[in-house]
CSV table of C-alpha atoms in Angstrom, one decimal:
chain,number,residue,atom,x,y,z
A,15,MET,CA,0.0,0.0,0.0
A,16,ASN,CA,1.1,3.6,-0.7
A,17,ALA,CA,1.7,4.9,2.7
A,18,LEU,CA,3.1,8.5,1.5
A,19,LEU,CA,-0.1,10.0,0.6
A,20,PRO,CA,-1.1,12.9,3.1
A,21,VAL,CA,-4.5,12.7,5.0
A,22,SER,CA,-6.3,15.0,7.1
A,23,ALA,CA,-5.9,15.2,10.9
A,24,ALA,CA,-9.7,14.1,11.0
A,25,THR,CA,-9.1,11.1,9.1
A,26,SER,CA,-5.8,10.2,11.0
A,27,ALA,CA,-8.0,10.1,14.2
A,28,LEU,CA,-10.5,7.5,12.5
A,29,ALA,CA,-7.6,5.2,11.8
A,30,PRO,CA,-8.8,2.8,14.9
A,31,LEU,CA,-12.4,2.7,13.4
A,32,LEU,CA,-11.0,1.7,10.2
A,33,ALA,CA,-8.8,-0.9,11.6
A,34,ARG,CA,-11.9,-2.5,13.5
A,35,HIS,CA,-14.5,-2.1,10.8
A,36,ASP,CA,-13.0,-2.1,7.2
A,37,GLY,CA,-13.8,-5.7,6.3
A,38,ARG,CA,-15.4,-6.9,3.3
A,39,ALA,CA,-19.2,-6.8,2.3
A,40,PRO,CA,-21.5,-6.9,-0.6
A,41,ARG,CA,-22.6,-3.7,-2.2
A,42,TYR,CA,-26.3,-4.7,-1.7
A,43,THR,CA,-27.7,-3.8,-5.2
A,44,SER,CA,-30.0,-6.7,-4.4
A,45,TYR,CA,-30.8,-9.2,-1.7
A,46,PRO,CA,-30.0,-11.9,-1.8
A,47,THR,CA,-26.7,-10.8,-3.5
A,48,ALA,CA,-25.4,-12.6,-6.9
A,49,ILE,CA,-23.2,-14.8,-4.8
A,50,SER,CA,-26.5,-16.7,-3.6
A,51,PHE,CA,-27.6,-17.5,-7.2
A,52,THR,CA,-27.6,-21.0,-8.3
A,53,ASN,CA,-28.4,-23.2,-11.1
A,54,ASP,CA,-31.6,-24.3,-9.6
A,55,VAL,CA,-33.4,-21.0,-11.3
A,56,ASP,CA,-33.0,-22.2,-15.0
A,57,GLU,CA,-35.0,-21.4,-18.1
A,58,ALA,CA,-38.1,-23.4,-17.2
A,59,VAL,CA,-38.4,-21.8,-13.7
A,60,TYR,CA,-38.0,-18.3,-15.4
A,61,ARG,CA,-40.7,-19.0,-17.9
A,62,THR,CA,-43.0,-19.9,-15.1
A,63,TRP,CA,-42.3,-16.8,-13.3
A,64,LEU,CA,-42.9,-14.8,-16.5
A,65,SER,CA,-46.2,-16.5,-17.1
A,66,GLN,CA,-47.5,-15.3,-13.7
A,67,LEU,CA,-46.7,-11.6,-14.2
A,68,ASP,CA,-49.7,-9.1,-14.5
A,69,PRO,CA,-49.9,-7.4,-17.8
A,70,GLY,CA,-51.6,-4.6,-16.1
A,71,ARG,CA,-48.4,-3.5,-14.1
A,72,ALA,CA,-45.7,-1.7,-15.9
A,73,VAL,CA,-42.1,-3.0,-16.0
A,74,SER,CA,-38.6,-1.8,-16.3
A,75,LEU,CA,-36.0,-3.1,-18.9
A,76,TYR,CA,-32.2,-3.3,-18.5
A,77,LEU,CA,-30.2,-4.0,-21.9
A,78,HIS,CA,-26.5,-5.0,-21.4
A,79,ILE,CA,-24.2,-4.1,-23.9
A,80,PRO,CA,-20.9,-5.9,-23.2
A,81,PHE,CA,-18.6,-4.2,-25.5
A,82,CYS,CA,-15.9,-1.2,-25.2
A,83,GLN,CA,-13.4,0.5,-27.6
A,84,ARG,CA,-11.1,0.2,-24.7
A,85,LEU,CA,-10.7,-1.8,-21.5
A,86,CYS,CA,-10.4,0.1,-18.5
A,87,TRP,CA,-8.1,-1.8,-15.9
A,88,TYR,CA,-10.3,-0.8,-13.1
A,89,CYS,CA,-13.4,-2.0,-14.6
A,90,GLY,CA,-15.8,-4.5,-12.7
A,91,CYS,CA,-18.2,-4.9,-15.4
A,92,ASN,CA,-19.0,-7.6,-17.9
A,93,THR,CA,-17.6,-6.2,-21.1
A,94,ARG,CA,-14.7,-6.7,-23.4
A,95,ALA,CA,-12.7,-4.4,-26.0
A,96,VAL,CA,-13.9,-4.9,-29.5
A,97,SER,CA,-12.7,-3.2,-33.0
A,98,LYS,CA,-15.1,-4.6,-35.4
A,99,ALA,CA,-18.6,-3.0,-35.7
A,100,SER,CA,-19.9,-6.0,-37.3
A,101,LEU,CA,-19.6,-7.9,-33.8
A,102,VAL,CA,-21.7,-5.2,-32.1
A,103,SER,CA,-24.3,-5.4,-34.9
A,104,ARG,CA,-24.5,-9.2,-34.7
A,105,TYR,CA,-24.9,-8.7,-31.0
A,106,VAL,CA,-27.9,-6.3,-31.5
A,107,GLU,CA,-29.4,-8.8,-33.9
A,108,LEU,CA,-29.4,-11.4,-31.1
A,109,LEU,CA,-30.6,-9.1,-28.5
A,110,ILE,CA,-33.8,-8.6,-30.6
A,111,GLU,CA,-34.1,-12.2,-31.0
A,112,GLU,CA,-33.9,-12.7,-27.2
A,113,MET,CA,-36.7,-9.8,-27.0
A,114,SER,CA,-38.9,-11.9,-29.2
A,115,LEU,CA,-38.3,-15.0,-27.1
A,116,LEU,CA,-39.2,-12.9,-23.8
A,117,GLU,CA,-42.3,-11.6,-25.8
A,118,ALA,CA,-43.6,-14.9,-26.4
A,119,ALA,CA,-43.0,-16.1,-22.8
A,120,LEU,CA,-44.9,-13.1,-21.3
A,121,PRO,CA,-48.9,-13.2,-20.9
A,122,GLY,CA,-49.5,-10.0,-22.5
A,123,HIS,CA,-48.3,-6.8,-24.0
A,124,PHE,CA,-46.5,-5.0,-21.2
A,125,ARG,CA,-46.0,-1.3,-20.6
A,126,ALA,CA,-42.2,-0.4,-20.1
A,127,GLY,CA,-42.0,2.5,-17.5
A,128,GLN,CA,-38.3,2.9,-17.7
A,129,ILE,CA,-35.3,1.7,-19.9
A,130,HIS,CA,-31.8,1.2,-19.2
A,131,LEU,CA,-28.9,0.7,-21.7
A,132,GLY,CA,-25.8,-0.5,-19.7
A,133,GLY,CA,-22.4,-1.9,-20.3
A,134,GLY,CA,-19.8,-1.9,-21.5
A,135,THR,CA,-20.4,1.2,-23.6
A,136,PRO,CA,-23.9,1.3,-25.3
A,137,ASN,CA,-22.7,4.2,-27.4
A,138,LEU,CA,-20.6,1.7,-29.4
A,139,LEU,CA,-23.9,0.9,-31.1
A,140,SER,CA,-24.1,2.4,-34.5
A,141,ARG,CA,-27.0,4.7,-35.1
A,142,ASP,CA,-28.7,1.9,-37.6
A,143,ASP,CA,-28.2,-0.6,-34.5
A,144,LEU,CA,-29.9,1.8,-32.1
A,145,THR,CA,-33.0,2.3,-34.5
A,146,ARG,CA,-33.3,-1.4,-34.9
A,147,LEU,CA,-33.1,-2.0,-31.1
A,148,PHE,CA,-35.7,0.7,-30.2
A,149,ARG,CA,-38.0,-0.5,-33.2
A,150,ALA,CA,-38.0,-3.8,-31.6
A,151,LEU,CA,-38.4,-2.5,-28.2
A,152,ARG,CA,-41.4,-0.4,-29.1
A,153,HIS,CA,-42.8,-3.3,-31.0
A,154,VAL,CA,-42.5,-5.8,-28.0
A,155,PHE,CA,-43.2,-3.2,-25.4
A,156,LYS,CA,-45.6,-0.3,-24.9
A,157,VAL,CA,-43.5,2.5,-24.0
A,158,SER,CA,-45.2,4.8,-21.5
A,159,PRO,CA,-45.2,8.4,-22.6
A,160,GLY,CA,-42.5,10.2,-20.6
A,161,ALA,CA,-40.8,7.1,-19.7
A,162,GLU,CA,-37.2,7.4,-18.4
A,163,ILE,CA,-34.6,6.2,-21.1
A,164,ALA,CA,-31.3,6.2,-19.8
A,165,ALA,CA,-27.8,5.1,-21.1
A,166,GLU,CA,-24.1,4.7,-19.8
A,167,LEU,CA,-21.9,6.6,-22.2
A,168,ASP,CA,-18.2,6.8,-22.6
A,169,PRO,CA,-17.4,10.3,-23.7
A,170,ALA,CA,-14.1,9.3,-25.5
A,171,THR,CA,-16.2,7.2,-28.1
A,172,LEU,CA,-19.2,9.5,-28.1
A,173,SER,CA,-20.5,11.5,-31.1
A,174,ARG,CA,-22.8,14.3,-31.5
A,175,ALA,CA,-24.8,12.4,-34.2
A,176,TRP,CA,-25.1,9.4,-31.8
A,177,VAL,CA,-26.5,11.9,-29.0
A,178,GLN,CA,-28.9,13.1,-31.6
A,179,ALA,CA,-30.2,9.7,-32.7
A,180,ALA,CA,-30.5,8.6,-29.1
A,181,ALA,CA,-32.6,11.6,-28.4
A,182,PHE,CA,-34.8,11.0,-31.2
A,183,HIS,CA,-35.6,7.5,-29.6
A,184,GLY,CA,-36.3,9.2,-26.3
A,185,LEU,CA,-32.9,9.6,-24.4
A,186,SER,CA,-33.9,11.4,-21.3
A,187,ARG,CA,-30.8,10.5,-18.7
A,188,ALA,CA,-27.3,9.9,-19.3
A,189,SER,CA,-24.5,8.5,-17.1
A,190,ILE,CA,-20.9,9.5,-18.3
A,191,GLY,CA,-17.9,7.9,-16.9
A,192,VAL,CA,-15.2,10.3,-15.9
A,193,GLN,CA,-13.5,8.5,-12.9
A,194,ASP,CA,-10.4,10.9,-12.5
A,195,LEU,CA,-9.1,13.7,-14.8
A,196,SER,CA,-5.1,13.2,-13.4
A,197,PRO,CA,-3.2,12.2,-16.5
A,198,ARG,CA,-1.1,10.1,-14.0
A,199,VAL,CA,-4.1,8.4,-12.8
A,200,GLN,CA,-5.7,7.9,-16.2
A,201,LYS,CA,-2.5,6.2,-17.4
A,202,ALA,CA,-2.4,3.8,-14.5
A,203,VAL,CA,-5.8,2.6,-15.1
A,204,ASN,CA,-5.7,2.8,-19.1
A,205,ARG,CA,-8.4,5.4,-19.6
A,206,ILE,CA,-7.0,8.5,-21.1
A,207,GLU,CA,-9.5,11.4,-21.7
A,208,SER,CA,-9.3,15.2,-21.3
A,209,PHE,CA,-11.9,17.3,-19.5
A,210,GLU,CA,-12.6,18.9,-22.8
A,211,VAL,CA,-13.8,15.6,-24.1
A,212,VAL,CA,-16.2,15.3,-21.1
A,213,GLN,CA,-17.3,18.8,-21.3
A,214,GLN,CA,-17.9,18.1,-25.1
A,215,ALA,CA,-20.1,15.2,-24.4
A,216,VAL,CA,-22.3,17.0,-21.7
A,217,GLY,CA,-22.8,19.9,-24.1
A,218,TRP,CA,-24.2,17.7,-26.7
A,219,LEU,CA,-26.5,16.2,-24.2
A,220,ARG,CA,-27.6,19.6,-23.2
A,221,GLU,CA,-28.3,20.5,-26.9
A,222,VAL,CA,-30.8,17.8,-27.3
A,223,GLY,CA,-32.6,18.3,-24.2
A,224,VAL,CA,-31.3,15.6,-22.0
A,225,LEU,CA,-32.6,16.6,-18.5
A,226,SER,CA,-30.6,14.5,-16.2
A,227,VAL,CA,-26.8,14.1,-16.4
A,228,ASN,CA,-24.9,11.9,-14.0
A,229,LEU,CA,-21.1,11.8,-13.8
A,230,ASP,CA,-19.3,8.8,-12.6
A,231,LEU,CA,-16.4,9.5,-10.4
A,232,MET,CA,-14.2,7.2,-8.4
A,233,TYR,CA,-11.5,7.4,-5.6
A,234,GLY,CA,-9.2,4.7,-4.5
A,235,LEU,CA,-7.4,4.5,-7.8
A,236,PRO,CA,-3.7,3.9,-8.2
A,237,HIS,CA,-1.7,6.7,-7.5
A,238,GLN,CA,-4.6,8.7,-6.8
A,239,THR,CA,-4.3,11.4,-4.0
A,240,THR,CA,-7.3,13.4,-2.2
A,241,THR,CA,-5.7,16.5,-4.4
A,242,ASP,CA,-6.4,14.5,-7.6
A,243,VAL,CA,-10.1,13.9,-6.6
A,244,LEU,CA,-10.9,17.5,-5.5
A,245,ASP,CA,-9.1,18.7,-8.7
A,246,THR,CA,-11.4,16.5,-10.8
A,247,LEU,CA,-14.3,17.6,-8.9
A,248,ASP,CA,-13.6,21.1,-9.6
A,249,GLN,CA,-13.4,20.8,-13.2
A,250,VAL,CA,-16.5,18.6,-13.6
A,251,LEU,CA,-18.8,20.8,-11.2
A,252,THR,CA,-18.4,23.6,-13.9
A,253,LEU,CA,-20.8,21.2,-16.0
A,254,ALA,CA,-23.4,21.4,-13.4
A,255,PRO,CA,-24.3,17.7,-13.4
A,256,GLU,CA,-27.8,16.8,-11.9
A,257,ARG,CA,-26.2,13.7,-10.4
A,258,ILE,CA,-22.6,12.6,-9.4
A,259,ALA,CA,-22.0,9.1,-8.4
A,260,LEU,CA,-18.6,8.7,-6.3
A,261,PHE,CA,-17.6,5.1,-6.3
A,262,GLY,CA,-14.7,3.5,-4.2
A,263,TYR,CA,-12.5,1.5,-6.4
A,264,ALA,CA,-13.2,-2.3,-5.8
A,265,HIS,CA,-9.9,-4.1,-6.3
A,266,VAL,CA,-11.1,-7.8,-7.0
A,267,PRO,CA,-8.3,-9.3,-9.2
A,268,TRP,CA,-9.6,-12.8,-8.4
A,269,ALA,CA,-13.1,-11.9,-10.0
A,270,LYS,CA,-11.7,-9.7,-12.7
A,271,PRO,CA,-8.1,-10.6,-14.0
A,272,HIS,CA,-7.5,-7.5,-15.9
A,273,GLN,CA,-7.2,-5.8,-12.6
A,274,LYS,CA,-4.0,-7.7,-12.0
A,275,LEU,CA,-2.7,-4.9,-14.4
A,276,ILE,CA,-2.9,-2.3,-11.4
A,277,PRO,CA,-0.1,-3.1,-8.9
A,278,GLU,CA,-1.5,-3.3,-5.4
A,279,LYS,CA,1.4,-1.3,-4.0
A,280,ALA,CA,0.1,1.6,-6.2
A,281,LEU,CA,-3.4,1.6,-4.3
A,282,PRO,CA,-4.0,4.2,-1.7
A,283,GLY,CA,-4.4,2.8,1.8
A,284,ALA,CA,-7.5,2.6,3.9
A,285,LEU,CA,-7.0,6.1,5.2
A,286,GLU,CA,-6.1,7.7,2.1
A,287,ARG,CA,-9.1,6.1,0.5
A,288,PHE,CA,-11.4,7.4,3.3
A,289,ASP,CA,-9.9,10.8,3.3
A,290,GLN,CA,-10.4,10.9,-0.6
A,291,GLY,CA,-14.1,10.1,-0.4
A,292,GLU,CA,-15.0,12.4,2.7
A,293,ALA,CA,-13.1,15.3,1.1
A,294,ALA,CA,-15.1,14.8,-1.9
A,295,ALA,CA,-18.4,14.5,-0.1
A,296,ALA,CA,-17.6,17.8,2.0
A,297,ARG,CA,-16.8,19.5,-1.4
A,298,LEU,CA,-19.9,18.4,-3.1
A,299,ALA,CA,-22.0,19.5,0.0
A,300,ALA,CA,-20.5,22.8,-0.1
A,301,GLU,CA,-21.5,23.0,-3.6
A,302,GLY,CA,-25.3,22.4,-2.7
A,303,TYR,CA,-25.4,18.7,-3.5
A,304,VAL,CA,-27.5,16.2,-1.4
A,305,ARG,CA,-25.7,13.2,-0.2
A,306,ILE,CA,-27.7,10.4,-1.0
A,307,GLY,CA,-27.2,6.8,0.4
A,308,LEU,CA,-23.7,5.4,0.5
A,309,ASP,CA,-22.2,7.0,-2.9
A,310,HIS,CA,-24.5,9.3,-4.8
A,311,PHE,CA,-25.1,13.0,-4.7
A,312,ALA,CA,-27.8,15.1,-6.4
A,313,ARG,CA,-29.0,18.5,-6.9
A,314,GLU,CA,-31.8,19.5,-4.6
A,315,ASP,CA,-34.1,19.7,-7.6
A,316,ASP,CA,-33.2,16.2,-8.9
A,317,SER,CA,-35.8,13.5,-9.0
A,318,LEU,CA,-33.4,11.2,-6.9
A,319,ALA,CA,-32.9,13.9,-4.2
A,320,ALA,CA,-36.8,14.3,-4.0
A,321,SER,CA,-37.3,10.5,-3.8
A,322,ALA,CA,-34.5,10.5,-1.1
A,323,ARG,CA,-36.5,13.0,0.9
A,324,THR,CA,-39.8,11.1,0.6
A,325,GLY,CA,-38.4,7.7,1.3
A,326,ALA,CA,-39.5,6.4,-2.0
A,327,MET,CA,-35.8,5.9,-3.3
A,328,ARG,CA,-35.1,2.1,-4.4
A,329,ARG,CA,-31.9,0.4,-5.0
A,330,ASN,CA,-31.3,-2.1,-7.8
A,331,PHE,CA,-28.6,-3.5,-10.0
A,332,GLN,CA,-28.0,0.1,-11.6
A,333,GLY,CA,-27.6,1.6,-7.8
A,334,TYR,CA,-29.7,4.2,-6.2
A,335,THR,CA,-32.9,4.8,-8.6
A,336,VAL,CA,-36.3,6.3,-8.6
A,337,ASP,CA,-37.6,3.4,-10.3
A,338,PRO,CA,-40.9,2.2,-8.8
A,339,TYR,CA,-41.7,-0.9,-10.5
A,340,ASP,CA,-41.6,-4.2,-9.2
A,341,VAL,CA,-40.6,-6.2,-12.2
A,342,LEU,CA,-37.1,-5.5,-13.9
A,343,LEU,CA,-36.5,-7.5,-17.0
A,344,GLY,CA,-32.9,-8.0,-18.2
A,345,LEU,CA,-31.7,-8.5,-21.8
A,346,GLY,CA,-28.3,-9.4,-23.1
A,347,ALA,CA,-25.3,-11.4,-21.7
A,348,SER,CA,-25.0,-11.3,-17.8
A,349,SER,CA,-27.9,-9.0,-17.4
A,350,ILE,CA,-29.8,-9.4,-14.2
A,351,GLY,CA,-33.6,-9.3,-13.6
A,352,ARG,CA,-35.9,-9.0,-10.7
A,353,LEU,CA,-39.5,-10.5,-10.5
A,354,PRO,CA,-41.8,-10.9,-7.5
A,355,GLN,CA,-40.9,-14.5,-7.3
A,356,GLY,CA,-37.0,-14.1,-7.4
A,357,LEU,CA,-33.8,-13.0,-9.2
A,358,VAL,CA,-32.5,-14.2,-12.4
A,359,GLN,CA,-29.2,-13.7,-14.5
A,360,ASN,CA,-28.5,-14.5,-18.0
A,361,SER,CA,-25.4,-16.4,-19.0
A,362,PRO,CA,-22.4,-13.9,-18.5
A,363,GLU,CA,-20.4,-15.7,-21.2
A,364,GLU,CA,-21.3,-14.1,-24.5
A,365,THR,CA,-20.7,-17.3,-26.7
A,366,ARG,CA,-23.1,-19.3,-24.4
A,367,TRP,CA,-25.7,-16.5,-24.3
A,368,GLN,CA,-25.4,-16.5,-28.1
A,369,ALA,CA,-25.9,-20.1,-28.4
A,370,GLN,CA,-28.8,-20.3,-26.2
A,371,VAL,CA,-30.7,-17.5,-28.0
A,372,GLN,CA,-29.8,-19.1,-31.2
A,373,ALA,CA,-31.3,-22.3,-29.9
A,374,GLY,CA,-34.7,-20.4,-29.4
A,375,ARG,CA,-34.0,-20.4,-25.6
A,376,LEU,CA,-34.0,-17.8,-22.9
A,377,PRO,CA,-30.4,-17.6,-21.9
A,378,VAL,CA,-31.0,-18.0,-18.1
A,379,ARG,CA,-27.9,-19.1,-16.4
A,380,LYS,CA,-28.7,-18.9,-12.7
A,381,GLY,CA,-30.8,-17.0,-9.9
A,382,VAL,CA,-32.4,-17.5,-6.9
A,383,SER,CA,-36.2,-18.0,-5.5
A,384,LEU,CA,-37.1,-15.5,-2.8
A,385,THR,CA,-38.1,-17.1,0.6
A,386,PRO,CA,-40.2,-15.0,3.0
A,387,GLU,CA,-37.1,-14.6,4.9
A,388,ASP,CA,-35.3,-13.2,1.9
A,389,ARG,CA,-38.1,-10.8,1.5
A,390,PHE,CA,-38.2,-9.8,5.1
A,391,ARG,CA,-34.6,-9.0,5.1
A,392,SER,CA,-34.3,-7.5,1.7
A,393,ASP,CA,-37.1,-4.6,2.8
A,394,ILE,CA,-34.6,-4.0,6.0
A,395,ILE,CA,-31.4,-3.8,3.9
A,396,GLU,CA,-32.8,-1.8,1.2
A,397,ARG,CA,-34.2,1.0,3.6
A,398,LEU,CA,-30.8,1.0,5.5
A,399,MET,CA,-29.1,1.5,2.0
A,400,CYS,CA,-31.4,4.3,0.9
A,401,ASP,CA,-32.4,6.0,4.1
A,402,LEU,CA,-29.5,5.2,6.5
A,403,ALA,CA,-32.2,4.4,8.9
A,404,VAL,CA,-35.0,1.7,9.1
A,405,ASP,CA,-38.0,1.3,11.7
A,406,LEU,CA,-37.9,-2.4,12.1
A,407,LYS,CA,-41.4,-2.6,13.7
A,408,PRO,CA,-43.5,-1.8,10.7
A,409,ILE,CA,-41.3,-4.0,8.5
A,410,CYS,CA,-42.0,-6.9,11.1
A,411,ASP,CA,-45.7,-6.3,11.0
A,412,ALA,CA,-45.9,-6.2,7.3
A,413,HIS,CA,-44.2,-9.7,7.1
A,414,GLY,CA,-45.9,-11.2,10.2
A,415,ARG,CA,-42.7,-11.4,12.0
A,416,SER,CA,-41.6,-10.6,15.6
A,417,LEU,CA,-38.9,-7.9,16.6
A,418,SER,CA,-37.3,-10.9,18.6
A,419,GLU,CA,-36.5,-12.6,15.3
A,420,LEU,CA,-34.0,-9.8,14.8
A,421,ASP,CA,-32.1,-10.3,18.1
A,422,SER,CA,-29.2,-11.9,16.6
A,423,SER,CA,-28.9,-9.2,13.8
A,424,LEU,CA,-29.1,-6.2,16.3
A,425,ALA,CA,-26.3,-8.3,18.4
A,426,ARG,CA,-24.0,-8.1,15.2
A,427,LEU,CA,-24.6,-4.1,15.4
A,428,GLU,CA,-23.2,-3.9,18.9
A,429,PRO,CA,-19.5,-3.3,17.7
A,430,LEU,CA,-20.6,-0.5,15.3
A,431,GLU,CA,-23.0,1.0,18.1
A,432,ALA,CA,-20.0,1.0,20.5
A,433,ASP,CA,-18.0,3.0,18.2
A,434,GLY,CA,-20.8,5.5,17.3
A,435,LEU,CA,-21.3,4.2,13.8
A,436,VAL,CA,-25.0,3.2,14.4
A,437,VAL,CA,-27.7,3.9,17.0
A,438,CYS,CA,-30.1,1.3,18.1
A,439,ASP,CA,-33.3,1.9,20.2
A,440,GLY,CA,-34.7,-1.6,19.9
A,441,ARG,CA,-36.9,-1.0,16.9
A,442,LYS,CA,-35.1,1.8,14.9
A,443,VAL,CA,-31.5,1.6,13.4
A,444,THR,CA,-29.9,4.7,12.4
A,445,VAL,CA,-26.5,5.1,10.7
A,446,THR,CA,-24.8,8.0,11.6
A,447,GLN,CA,-22.9,10.6,9.7
A,448,ILE,CA,-19.6,9.2,10.8
A,449,GLY,CA,-21.0,5.6,10.2
A,450,ARG,CA,-22.1,6.6,6.6
A,451,PRO,CA,-19.0,4.9,5.0
A,452,PHE,CA,-19.5,1.7,6.9
A,453,LEU,CA,-23.2,1.5,5.7
A,454,ARG,CA,-22.6,-1.9,4.1
A,455,SER,CA,-21.4,-3.4,7.4
A,456,ALA,CA,-24.3,-2.4,9.0
A,457,CYS,CA,-26.5,-4.0,6.3
A,458,GLN,CA,-24.2,-7.1,6.7
A,459,ALA,CA,-25.7,-7.6,10.2
A,460,PHE,CA,-29.0,-8.5,8.7
A,461,ASP,CA,-27.9,-10.5,6.0
A,462,THR,CA,-28.1,-14.3,6.6
A,463,ARG,CA,-26.6,-15.5,3.3
A,464,SER,CA,-23.7,-13.6,2.2
A,465,ASN,CA,-21.3,-15.2,4.5
A,466,ASP,CA,-18.2,-15.4,2.3
A,467,PRO,CA,-16.3,-12.0,3.0
A,468,GLY,CA,-13.4,-13.1,0.6
A,469,ALA,CA,-15.9,-12.7,-2.5
A,470,HIS,CA,-16.4,-9.1,-1.8
A,471,ALA,CA,-14.6,-5.8,-1.9
A,472,ARG,CA,-13.6,-3.7,0.9
A,473,ILE,CA,-16.2,-1.6,2.8
A,474,VAL,CA,-14.3,1.6,2.8
């Protein structure tokens, strides 16, 4: 670890807390987490779940595009670098075929309230591919007027023509990967782009009327300092993004082998990471951004900030969201869906996904059926992740459970409470401001499934 980076006196004072509580935990974009998925949930199970859905209720859609022009070494997504446009076009053809298979399995013509294109780099799709994809989407689903249509974008490969085409198809929210603007850090993670490239991308989105722009930033990267993080913030804040996601880099080379290209000795230590994250949070608060959940910030007038104020914010595989729908249907290699009956994931391997679609099969690889215990604990964990507080009594009542059934979970919180990271009064658990970076640890107290800490990234 790099022990030479300076940290604030306030951060240094927290060293004992980090030593005691900076373990490993899931990110809780779902509960149960993906580590609990098994082959017991297969295509037959998924078809049964789909057949039981109510066509009168709207759904959300997630389409995964597993391609990038460049492979960033920090990346934890399911993607690969490609140079042939024909490979991307062929993937779109198969994505449309999967959509047709899904249409045949659904018990009616469903309305889509939200559509999210993730990756990878969705803006690697040609304009013709984009048109074919949205034509198919609007054939299979009734897209609600004013539906949020979002896409994750790489500014280095974005063009004004692509933005105009996406706007024609309804793009209303965009998430742009920035991470860090220091040339030294960018070189260390194989992602070179200037502020001007990001500025140009945001300008194109504003031109076509995209109402919500999110910028993804990252701390804990190799050779990164608190000064680098704050300098990056100073530049991107001039673009007035509606939202900023500030993620801590998750170094998991056993799961993502390309991360081995990042030498661990170049990574900031726990204190440095903490200092970077908290210094950035303080700067964003000073600029009027509302701190939301674990790692998101939004302007006061943004819909995410509004949903956080009212307790309506949700958490799913895309992170914090205003998505109110109970059903999320995933399309594409590795995509994950959520249905009332459980969670389901497509084959992560692109070749296997392709073979299954070509064989006329829904390309399900694994998943998990939700038990009453899972639903109970999922509600607790989601509220903690979103609100930093949870009143256990109404959740227990809604699930027909007793507060005493959570005694062991509350006991697991005692070390956090002793250090002032959480407050428990017997029925309500509140994560304190100093405890916010340890939020995942508080959630882990209610997790009865994810008991393999070695499978997860560090908490802070």
